[in-house]
CSV table of C-alpha atoms in Angstrom, one decimal:
chain,number,residue,atom,x,y,z
A,626,MET,CA,21.2,46.1,-18.1
A,627,ALA,CA,21.7,49.1,-20.2
A,628,THR,CA,25.2,49.6,-20.1
A,629,GLY,CA,27.6,48.5,-22.8
A,630,SER,CA,26.0,50.2,-25.8
A,631,GLY,CA,27.3,53.6,-26.8
A,632,ALA,CA,23.9,55.6,-26.5
A,633,ALA,CA,23.3,54.2,-22.7
A,634,ALA,CA,26.7,56.4,-21.8
A,635,ALA,CA,24.7,59.6,-20.6
A,636,ALA,CA,22.2,56.9,-18.7
A,637,ALA,CA,25.2,55.0,-17.1
A,638,ASP,CA,25.8,58.3,-15.1
A,639,ALA,CA,22.2,58.3,-14.0
A,640,GLU,CA,22.4,54.7,-13.0
A,641,GLU,CA,26.0,55.0,-11.0
A,642,LYS,CA,24.0,56.7,-8.3
A,643,GLU,CA,21.6,54.0,-8.4
A,644,SER,CA,24.5,51.9,-8.6
A,645,GLY,CA,23.8,48.2,-7.5
A,646,SER,CA,21.7,47.9,-10.6
A,647,ARG,CA,24.6,47.0,-12.7
A,648,MET,CA,26.3,43.1,-12.3
A,649,ILE,CA,29.9,43.0,-12.3
A,650,THR,CA,32.1,39.7,-12.6
A,651,LEU,CA,34.9,38.8,-10.4
A,652,THR,CA,37.0,36.1,-11.9
A,653,SER,CA,39.7,34.2,-9.1
A,654,ASN,CA,42.6,33.2,-10.4
A,655,GLU,CA,41.1,29.5,-10.6
A,656,GLY,CA,39.4,31.0,-13.3
A,657,LYS,CA,36.1,31.1,-11.3
A,658,ALA,CA,33.7,33.8,-11.9
A,659,PHE,CA,31.9,35.3,-9.3
A,660,VAL,CA,29.1,37.7,-10.2
A,661,VAL,CA,28.4,40.6,-7.9
A,662,THR,CA,26.2,43.8,-8.0
A,663,GLU,CA,28.2,46.6,-8.4
A,664,ALA,CA,27.2,48.3,-4.7
A,665,SER,CA,28.9,45.1,-3.5
A,666,ALA,CA,32.1,45.5,-5.6
A,667,ARG,CA,32.4,49.6,-4.8
A,668,GLN,CA,33.3,48.4,-1.2
A,669,SER,CA,36.8,47.9,-3.4
A,670,ALA,CA,38.5,50.9,-4.0
A,671,THR,CA,40.6,49.0,-6.6
A,672,ILE,CA,37.5,48.2,-8.6
A,673,ARG,CA,35.6,51.2,-7.7
A,674,SER,CA,38.2,53.3,-9.5
A,675,MET,CA,38.4,51.0,-12.4
A,676,VAL,CA,34.5,50.9,-13.0
A,677,ASP,CA,34.6,54.8,-12.7
A,678,ASP,CA,37.4,55.1,-14.9
A,679,GLY,CA,35.1,53.4,-17.8
A,680,GLY,CA,37.1,50.1,-17.6
A,681,CYS,CA,36.2,46.5,-18.6
A,682,VAL,CA,32.9,46.2,-16.9
A,683,ASP,CA,31.7,44.1,-19.2
A,684,LYS,CA,34.4,41.9,-19.5
A,685,GLY,CA,34.8,41.5,-16.0
A,686,PHE,CA,37.8,41.7,-13.5
A,687,PRO,CA,40.4,39.1,-13.2
A,688,LEU,CA,42.3,39.2,-9.8
A,689,PRO,CA,45.4,37.1,-10.3
A,690,ASN,CA,46.1,37.5,-6.7
A,691,VAL,CA,42.7,35.8,-4.9
A,692,ASP,CA,42.0,32.4,-4.7
A,693,SER,CA,38.3,31.2,-5.1
A,694,LYS,CA,38.0,30.3,-1.4
A,695,THR,CA,39.4,33.8,-0.3
A,696,LEU,CA,37.4,35.7,-3.0
A,697,ALA,CA,34.0,33.9,-1.7
A,698,ARG,CA,34.3,35.1,1.5
A,699,VAL,CA,35.6,38.7,0.8
A,700,ILE,CA,32.7,38.9,-1.5
A,701,GLN,CA,30.7,37.6,1.6
A,702,TYR,CA,31.5,40.5,3.4
A,703,CYS,CA,31.2,43.0,0.1
A,704,ASP,CA,27.8,42.0,-0.2
A,705,GLU,CA,26.5,42.8,3.4
A,706,HIS,CA,28.1,46.1,3.4
A,707,GLY,CA,27.5,47.1,-0.1
A,708,ASN,CA,23.9,45.6,-0.7
A,709,LYS,CA,22.3,46.6,2.4
A,710,GLU,CA,21.6,49.9,3.7
A,711,ALA,CA,22.8,50.5,7.5
A,712,HIS,CA,21.0,54.1,8.2
A,713,THR,CA,19.1,53.2,11.6
A,714,VAL,CA,20.6,52.1,14.8
A,715,ASP,CA,19.1,48.3,14.2
A,716,GLU,CA,20.3,48.3,11.0
A,717,ARG,CA,24.0,49.5,12.4
A,718,ALA,CA,23.7,46.9,15.2
A,719,ALA,CA,23.0,44.2,12.8
A,720,LEU,CA,25.8,45.0,10.2
A,721,ALA,CA,28.1,45.2,13.6
A,722,LYS,CA,27.1,41.9,14.6
A,723,PHE,CA,27.8,40.7,11.1
A,724,ASP,CA,31.4,41.5,11.3
A,725,LYS,CA,31.8,40.3,14.5
A,726,ASP,CA,30.4,37.0,13.5
A,727,PHE,CA,32.7,37.2,10.1
A,728,ILE,CA,35.6,38.0,12.1
A,729,ALA,CA,35.2,35.2,14.9
A,730,GLU,CA,35.1,32.5,12.5
A,731,LEU,CA,38.3,34.0,10.1
A,732,ASP,CA,40.4,33.9,13.5
A,733,ALA,CA,39.6,30.5,14.1
A,734,ASP,CA,41.6,29.7,10.9
A,735,LYS,CA,44.8,31.8,11.3
A,736,ALA,CA,46.0,31.1,7.4
A,737,PHE,CA,42.7,31.8,5.7
A,738,LEU,CA,42.4,35.2,7.9
A,739,TYR,CA,45.9,36.3,6.1
A,740,ASP,CA,44.8,35.6,3.2
A,741,VAL,CA,41.5,37.7,3.3
A,742,THR,CA,44.0,40.6,5.1
A,743,MET,CA,46.0,40.1,2.0
A,744,ALA,CA,42.8,40.4,-0.3
A,745,ALA,CA,41.8,43.0,1.5
A,746,ASN,CA,44.8,44.9,1.3
A,747,TYR,CA,45.0,44.1,-2.5
A,748,LEU,CA,41.6,45.0,-3.1
A,749,HIS,CA,41.2,48.0,-1.1
A,750,ILE,CA,38.5,47.0,1.0
A,751,GLN,CA,39.1,49.5,3.8
A,752,GLY,CA,36.5,48.4,6.2
A,753,LEU,CA,37.5,44.5,5.8
A,754,PHE,CA,41.1,45.3,6.0
A,755,ALA,CA,40.7,47.4,9.2
A,756,LEU,CA,38.7,44.3,10.6
A,757,THR,CA,41.1,42.0,9.6
A,758,THR,CA,44.5,43.6,10.9
A,759,GLN,CA,42.7,44.7,14.5
A,760,CYS,CA,41.8,41.1,14.8
A,761,ILE,CA,45.5,40.3,13.9
A,762,ALA,CA,47.1,43.3,16.4
A,763,ASP,CA,44.3,42.3,18.9
A,764,THR,CA,45.9,38.8,18.8
A,765,ILE,CA,49.5,39.9,19.7
A,766,LYS,CA,48.7,42.3,22.3
A,767,GLY,CA,49.9,41.4,25.8
A,768,LYS,CA,52.0,38.8,24.8
A,769,THR,CA,55.9,37.9,24.8
A,770,PRO,CA,57.9,37.6,22.0
A,771,GLU,CA,58.1,33.9,22.5
A,772,GLU,CA,54.2,33.6,23.1
A,773,ILE,CA,53.6,35.9,19.6
A,774,ARG,CA,56.0,33.5,17.7
A,775,THR,CA,53.8,30.4,19.0
A,776,ALA,CA,50.7,32.2,18.1
A,777,PHE,CA,51.8,33.1,14.6
A,778,GLY,CA,54.3,30.4,13.9
A,779,ILE,CA,56.8,32.5,13.0
A,780,GLU,CA,60.5,31.0,13.0
A,781,TYR,CA,62.8,32.5,15.5
A,782,ASP,CA,65.8,33.8,13.3
A,783,LEU,CA,67.5,36.3,15.7
A,784,THR,CA,70.7,36.1,17.2
A,785,ALA,CA,71.5,36.9,21.1
A,786,GLN,CA,73.1,39.8,19.6
A,787,ASP,CA,70.4,40.9,17.8
A,788,GLU,CA,68.3,40.5,20.6
A,789,GLU,CA,70.5,42.2,23.3
A,790,GLU,CA,70.9,45.0,21.0
A,791,ILE,CA,67.0,45.6,20.2
A,792,LYS,CA,66.7,45.6,23.8
A,793,GLU,CA,68.8,48.3,24.5
A,794,GLU,CA,67.4,50.5,21.9
A,795,ASP,CA,64.4,49.8,23.4
A,796,THR,CA,65.3,51.3,26.6
A,797,HIS,CA,66.3,54.4,25.5
A,798,ALA,CA,64.2,55.1,22.7
B,1260,MET,CA,48.4,24.2,2.5
B,1261,ASP,CA,49.5,22.5,5.7
B,1262,ASP,CA,53.2,22.2,4.4
B,1263,ASN,CA,53.1,26.2,4.8
B,1264,MET,CA,51.1,26.2,8.1
B,1265,GLU,CA,54.6,26.4,10.0
B,1266,ASN,CA,55.1,30.2,8.3
B,1267,TYR,CA,52.0,31.4,7.4
B,1268,ILE,CA,52.1,34.5,8.6
B,1269,ASN,CA,55.0,35.1,5.9
B,1270,PHE,CA,51.6,35.1,3.9
B,1271,LEU,CA,51.1,38.6,5.4
B,1272,SER,CA,53.5,41.4,3.3
B,1273,ASP,CA,54.9,44.3,4.8
B,1274,ASP,CA,52.6,46.9,4.5
B,1275,CYS,CA,49.7,44.7,5.9
B,1276,LEU,CA,52.5,44.2,9.1
B,1277,ILE,CA,53.0,47.9,9.2
B,1278,CYS,CA,49.5,48.5,9.4
B,1279,ILE,CA,49.1,45.8,12.0
B,1280,PHE,CA,52.0,47.1,14.1
B,1281,ASN,CA,50.5,50.7,13.9
B,1282,LYS,CA,47.4,49.4,15.6
B,1283,LEU,CA,49.8,48.2,19.0
B,1284,GLU,CA,49.3,51.1,21.3
B,1285,SER,CA,51.4,50.4,24.4
B,1286,GLU,CA,55.1,50.3,24.3
B,1287,SER,CA,55.5,47.1,25.3
B,1288,ASP,CA,53.6,45.5,22.6
B,1289,ARG,CA,55.6,47.4,20.0
B,1290,ASN,CA,58.5,46.6,21.5
B,1291,ALA,CA,57.8,42.5,21.8
B,1292,PHE,CA,56.6,42.9,18.0
B,1293,GLY,CA,60.3,44.3,17.0
B,1294,LEU,CA,61.6,40.9,19.2
B,1295,THR,CA,59.6,38.4,17.3
B,1296,CYS,CA,61.8,37.6,14.1
B,1297,LYS,CA,64.3,39.5,11.9
B,1298,ASN,CA,61.3,40.4,9.4
B,1299,TRP,CA,59.1,41.8,12.3
B,1300,PHE,CA,61.8,43.7,13.4
B,1301,LYS,CA,62.7,45.6,10.3
B,1302,VAL,CA,58.9,45.9,9.7
B,1303,ARG,CA,59.3,47.7,12.8
B,1304,ASN,CA,62.0,50.3,12.2
B,1305,ILE,CA,60.0,51.1,9.3
B,1306,ALA,CA,56.7,51.8,11.0
B,1307,ARG,CA,58.8,54.1,13.7
B,1308,LYS,CA,57.9,57.5,13.1
B,1309,SER,CA,59.7,59.3,15.8
B,1310,ILE,CA,62.9,59.1,18.0
B,1311,ILE,CA,62.7,61.0,21.2
B,1312,PHE,CA,65.7,61.2,23.6
B,1313,HIS,CA,64.9,62.8,26.5
B,1314,CYS,CA,66.7,64.7,29.2
B,1315,SER,CA,68.3,62.5,31.7
B,1316,PHE,CA,71.0,64.4,33.6
B,1317,ASN,CA,73.3,61.3,33.7
B,1318,PRO,CA,76.5,61.8,31.6
B,1319,LYS,CA,76.7,57.8,31.5
B,1320,VAL,CA,73.1,57.6,30.2
B,1321,TYR,CA,74.0,60.0,27.1
B,1322,LYS,CA,76.9,58.5,26.0
B,1323,GLU,CA,75.0,54.9,25.4
B,1324,HIS,CA,72.2,57.3,23.7
B,1325,ALA,CA,75.3,58.7,21.3
B,1326,ASN,CA,76.1,55.0,20.7
B,1327,CYS,CA,72.6,54.0,19.8
B,1328,LEU,CA,71.4,56.9,18.0
B,1329,SER,CA,73.1,56.3,14.4
B,1330,LYS,CA,72.2,52.5,14.7
B,1331,LEU,CA,68.6,54.1,15.3
B,1332,LEU,CA,68.6,56.2,12.8
B,1333,ALA,CA,70.3,54.1,10.3
B,1334,ARG,CA,67.3,51.7,10.7
B,1335,SER,CA,64.3,53.8,10.7
B,1336,PRO,CA,64.1,55.4,7.5
B,1337,TYR,CA,60.8,56.9,7.6
B,1338,LEU,CA,61.0,59.5,10.8
B,1339,ASN,CA,58.7,62.2,11.5
B,1340,LEU,CA,60.3,63.7,14.2
B,1341,VAL,CA,63.4,63.5,16.3
B,1342,SER,CA,64.1,65.0,19.1
B,1343,LEU,CA,67.3,64.9,21.0
B,1344,ALA,CA,68.4,66.1,24.5
B,1345,GLY,CA,71.7,66.5,26.3
B,1346,LEU,CA,73.8,64.4,23.6
B,1347,THR,CA,76.8,66.3,24.1
B,1348,GLU,CA,79.1,64.0,22.4
B,1349,LEU,CA,76.4,63.7,19.5
B,1350,PRO,CA,78.8,63.5,16.2
B,1351,ASP,CA,78.3,64.9,12.8
B,1352,ALA,CA,78.1,61.3,11.7
B,1353,ALA,CA,75.2,60.6,13.8
B,1354,LEU,CA,73.2,63.7,12.1
B,1355,ASN,CA,74.2,62.8,8.9
B,1356,GLN,CA,72.1,59.3,9.2
B,1357,LEU,CA,69.0,61.8,9.4
B,1358,ARG,CA,69.5,62.1,5.6
B,1359,ILE,CA,68.1,58.6,5.1
B,1360,SER,CA,65.0,59.8,6.7
B,1361,GLY,CA,65.6,63.0,4.5
B,1362,ALA,CA,61.7,63.5,2.9
B,1363,SER,CA,59.8,62.2,5.5
B,1364,LEU,CA,61.4,64.1,8.3
B,1365,GLN,CA,59.2,67.3,9.8
B,1366,SER,CA,60.2,68.0,12.8
B,1367,LEU,CA,63.6,68.4,14.7
B,1368,SER,CA,64.5,69.5,18.0
B,1369,PHE,CA,67.9,70.0,19.6
B,1370,TYR,CA,68.3,70.6,23.4
B,1371,CYS,CA,71.9,71.3,24.8
B,1372,CYS,CA,73.6,69.0,21.9
B,1373,SER,CA,76.8,71.1,22.0
B,1374,GLY,CA,78.6,68.4,20.0
B,1375,ILE,CA,76.5,69.6,16.7
B,1376,THR,CA,78.9,71.8,13.9
B,1377,ASP,CA,77.3,74.2,11.9
B,1378,ASP,CA,78.5,71.6,8.9
B,1379,GLY,CA,76.4,68.8,10.4
B,1380,LEU,CA,73.1,71.5,10.9
B,1381,GLU,CA,73.9,72.3,7.3
B,1382,GLN,CA,73.7,68.9,5.9
B,1383,VAL,CA,70.2,68.4,7.9
B,1384,SER,CA,68.9,71.1,6.7
B,1385,ILE,CA,69.6,70.3,3.1
B,1386,GLY,CA,69.0,66.6,3.0
B,1387,CYS,CA,65.7,66.9,4.9
B,1388,PRO,CA,63.8,69.3,2.1
B,1389,ASN,CA,60.3,68.8,4.5
B,1390,LEU,CA,61.5,69.8,7.5
B,1391,ARG,CA,58.9,72.2,8.8
B,1392,PHE,CA,59.7,72.8,12.4
B,1393,ILE,CA,63.3,73.3,14.3
B,1394,ARG,CA,63.8,73.3,17.8
B,1395,CYS,CA,67.2,74.3,18.6
B,1396,TRP,CA,68.6,75.6,22.2
B,1397,ILE,CA,72.4,75.5,21.7
B,1398,GLN,CA,74.5,77.7,23.1
B,1399,ARG,CA,76.8,78.2,20.2
B,1400,LEU,CA,77.4,75.1,17.4
B,1401,SER,CA,81.2,74.3,17.1
B,1402,SER,CA,82.1,76.2,14.1
B,1403,PRO,CA,85.5,76.5,12.9
B,1404,THR,CA,85.0,80.0,12.0
B,1405,GLY,CA,83.8,81.2,15.2
B,1406,LEU,CA,80.4,82.3,14.3
B,1407,ASP,CA,77.3,80.6,15.9
B,1408,GLY,CA,76.7,78.5,12.9
B,1409,LEU,CA,73.0,78.8,13.1
B,1410,ASP,CA,72.9,80.3,9.5
B,1411,ARG,CA,73.0,76.9,8.5
B,1412,VAL,CA,69.1,76.4,9.3
B,1413,GLY,CA,68.9,78.7,6.2
B,1414,TYR,CA,69.0,76.0,4.2
B,1415,ALA,CA,65.9,74.1,5.3
B,1416,LYS,CA,64.0,75.8,3.1
B,1417,SER,CA,60.4,74.4,4.0
B,1418,LEU,CA,60.6,75.7,7.6
B,1419,ARG,CA,57.7,77.0,9.2
B,1420,PHE,CA,58.3,77.0,13.0
B,1421,LEU,CA,61.8,78.0,14.2
B,1422,ASN,CA,62.4,77.9,18.0
B,1423,LEU,CA,65.3,79.6,18.8
B,1424,ARG,CA,64.6,80.7,22.3
B,1425,MET,CA,67.7,81.2,24.6
B,1426,CYS,CA,70.4,80.7,21.6
B,1427,ARG,CA,72.1,84.0,23.6
B,1428,TYR,CA,74.8,83.8,20.8
B,1429,LEU,CA,72.5,84.2,17.7
B,1430,THR,CA,74.1,86.8,15.4
B,1431,ASP,CA,72.3,89.3,13.2
B,1432,ASP,CA,74.3,87.7,10.3
B,1433,SER,CA,72.5,84.0,11.0
B,1434,VAL,CA,69.2,85.8,11.5
B,1435,THR,CA,69.6,87.3,7.7
B,1436,ALA,CA,71.0,84.1,6.3
B,1437,ILE,CA,67.9,82.5,8.0
B,1438,ALA,CA,65.5,85.0,7.2
B,1439,SER,CA,66.5,84.9,3.5
B,1440,GLY,CA,66.7,81.3,3.1
B,1441,CYS,CA,63.4,80.4,4.8
B,1442,PRO,CA,60.9,82.3,2.7
B,1443,LEU,CA,57.9,80.2,4.5
B,1444,ILE,CA,58.5,80.9,8.5
B,1445,GLU,CA,55.3,81.4,10.1
B,1446,GLU,CA,56.3,81.7,13.6
B,1447,TRP,CA,60.1,82.4,14.8
B,1448,SER,CA,60.7,82.7,18.6
B,1449,LEU,CA,63.8,84.8,19.2
B,1450,ALA,CA,63.1,84.9,23.0
B,1451,VAL,CA,66.5,85.8,24.9
B,1452,CYS,CA,68.5,85.8,21.9
B,1453,HIS,CA,71.0,89.0,22.9
B,1454,GLY,CA,72.7,89.1,20.2
B,1455,VAL,CA,70.3,89.9,17.5
B,1456,ARG,CA,70.4,93.5,16.8
B,1457,LEU,CA,69.1,96.5,14.2
B,1458,PRO,CA,70.3,94.5,11.3
B,1459,GLY,CA,69.0,91.2,12.3
B,1460,TRP,CA,65.5,92.7,13.1
B,1461,SER,CA,65.6,95.0,9.5
B,1462,ALA,CA,66.2,91.4,7.6
B,1463,ILE,CA,63.5,89.9,9.4
B,1464,GLY,CA,61.1,92.8,8.8
B,1465,LEU,CA,62.4,93.1,4.8
B,1466,LEU,CA,62.4,89.1,4.4
B,1467,CYS,CA,60.3,87.6,6.3
B,1468,ASN,CA,56.7,87.8,4.4
B,1469,LYS,CA,54.7,84.8,5.8
B,1470,LEU,CA,55.5,85.2,9.5
B,1471,ARG,CA,52.5,85.5,11.5
B,1472,ILE,CA,53.8,85.0,15.0
B,1473,LEU,CA,57.4,86.2,16.8
B,1474,HIS,CA,58.9,86.2,19.8
B,1475,VAL,CA,61.2,88.8,20.9
B,1476,ASN,CA,60.5,88.5,24.6
B,1477,ARG,CA,63.6,89.8,26.9
B,1478,CYS,CA,65.6,90.2,24.0
B,1479,ARG,CA,68.7,92.9,25.4
B,1480,ASN,CA,69.0,94.3,21.9
B,1481,ILE,CA,65.9,95.0,20.5
B,1482,CYS,CA,65.4,98.8,20.3
B,1483,ASP,CA,62.7,101.1,19.0
B,1484,GLN,CA,64.5,101.4,15.6
B,1485,GLY,CA,64.6,97.5,15.4
B,1486,LEU,CA,60.9,97.6,16.5
B,1487,GLN,CA,60.0,99.8,13.6
B,1488,ALA,CA,61.7,97.8,11.1
B,1489,LEU,CA,59.8,95.0,12.4
B,1490,GLY,CA,56.4,96.8,12.0
B,1491,ASP,CA,57.3,98.8,8.5
B,1492,GLY,CA,58.0,94.8,7.1
B,1493,CYS,CA,56.5,91.6,8.2
B,1494,VAL,CA,52.9,92.2,6.3
B,1495,CYS,CA,50.9,89.2,7.7
B,1496,LEU,CA,52.0,89.3,11.5
B,1497,GLN,CA,49.3,89.2,13.8
B,1498,VAL,CA,51.0,88.6,17.0
B,1499,LEU,CA,54.3,90.1,18.9
B,1500,HIS,CA,55.5,88.7,21.9
B,1501,ILE,CA,57.4,91.2,23.6
B,1502,HIS,CA,58.0,91.8,27.2
B,1503,GLY,CA,61.3,92.8,28.9
B,1504,CYS,CA,62.9,94.1,26.3
B,1505,GLY,CA,65.1,96.8,27.9
B,1506,LYS,CA,65.7,99.2,25.4
B,1507,ILE,CA,62.2,99.8,23.8
B,1508,THR,CA,60.9,102.6,25.0
B,1509,ASN,CA,57.2,103.3,25.9
B,1510,ASN,CA,57.0,105.8,22.9
B,1511,GLY,CA,58.8,103.2,20.5
B,1512,LEU,CA,56.0,100.7,21.6
B,1513,ALA,CA,53.1,103.1,21.3
B,1514,SER,CA,54.6,104.1,17.6
B,1515,PHE,CA,54.6,100.6,16.9
B,1516,SER,CA,50.6,100.0,18.3
B,1517,ILE,CA,49.5,103.0,15.8
B,1518,ALA,CA,51.4,102.0,13.2
B,1519,ARG,CA,50.5,98.2,13.3
B,1520,PRO,CA,46.7,98.4,15.3
B,1521,ASN,CA,46.0,94.7,14.0
B,1522,VAL,CA,49.2,93.1,15.5
B,1523,LYS,CA,48.0,91.7,19.0
B,1524,GLN,CA,51.0,92.2,21.5
B,1525,ARG,CA,51.7,89.6,24.3
B,1526,VAL,CA,53.4,89.8,27.2
B,1527,ASP,CA,53.7,85.9,28.0
B,1528,GLU,CA,57.1,84.1,27.1
B,1529,VAL,CA,56.0,80.5,25.8
B,1530,MET,CA,58.8,77.7,25.4
B,1531,CYS,CA,56.9,75.6,23.1
B,1532,ILE,CA,56.0,77.4,19.8
B,1533,GLY,CA,54.0,76.2,16.4
B,1534,PRO,CA,51.1,73.4,16.3
B,1535,SER,CA,51.2,70.6,18.8
B,1536,ILE,CA,52.9,67.4,17.9
B,1537,GLU,CA,49.7,65.7,16.9
B,1538,ASP,CA,48.9,68.7,14.7
B,1539,LEU,CA,52.3,68.1,13.4
B,1540,PHE,CA,51.3,64.7,12.4
B,1541,ARG,CA,47.7,65.8,11.3
B,1542,LEU,CA,49.5,67.7,8.8
B,1543,GLN,CA,50.7,64.9,7.0
């Protein structure tokens, strides 16, 4: 692609608009490189701002907080949302179905769901972050504290006195 | 990975957990969240945006409220809105805790909290620089000087909306202090504030250049001269709620209408002023 050479600076502007023509390399913390379209990478506000600042597009972006397995899954989401158009009702429905299947699969593997959530937060992928946090919130809904602890494997570290105090506050505020 | 499975939710950072907490709509889900473990309790407190103690007309409940209020305030550093009703024994020490929320606190409401002193109010007004809305119904603050103490509201420099309806003992001095200390004030209710006389109205006319809406319903001591002082100043005034003011003559009101034809006069007396709570959050 024409990027990189100095003369292409003006052309790059025009190219921004039809982003997707450029390819961007994302590197996981295990050193594995993933090549994605710019449109896909722009789903991440973190990468988007680095690209727009004219950052190291050619060198690629090392992501020290994301492992390969998580990154692959995150890219799957970004590809779907970045590379495809969603203008018609049908296209939007297809995207909604993708999201539904995507989250259902993640929900089955909670530890992986949290990794993806953390990565979405770190990369500022708003849609994905909303999707995963909503899924976790839905798991919490309607459960007692005991059930929540079981569902999430949380260790109970409150004293009886703490619990009493919190309950009392809750009744007032 | 399997070793970590036991505590896998710990992999979620606090900001992720706050986001998840904010997606819980029902009170019971939010309470259950806080009772899960120490960290989630901490997250719930950070995510807490408002504390509202309603009126209960039961002295015992008020005592309990006062007891747990300082703890609640100390644990919740990002409050936008605090509304307290009927905490007659609320000590200033509890109010000082409000300063923990300092920068985020935008809206503060007191209803019959007679334990608050002028000093407490001063601490809050200085300590919370972004306070935009104060609603205060207090007959008289406990002030050693014997004054009403509400002059301390004047330290809240960002104040936009001030509701002092029914503060019967509000003095001219306090009104002047507030008018000069809060240059951004947009709406001010002084309904049923019988203590405000000509010097107070003159100060408002002179100093409140951003004031858009003023309420003077049932003020016994607003006279034609006071009304004229308001009309001579308050360049941005759009609405004047005026009704039941015994000292205002028909001539006085007519003169005001001629001098300020664009100020809409309304007779209704409203209890709540300013933007709705929802808008207040949206402003942020």
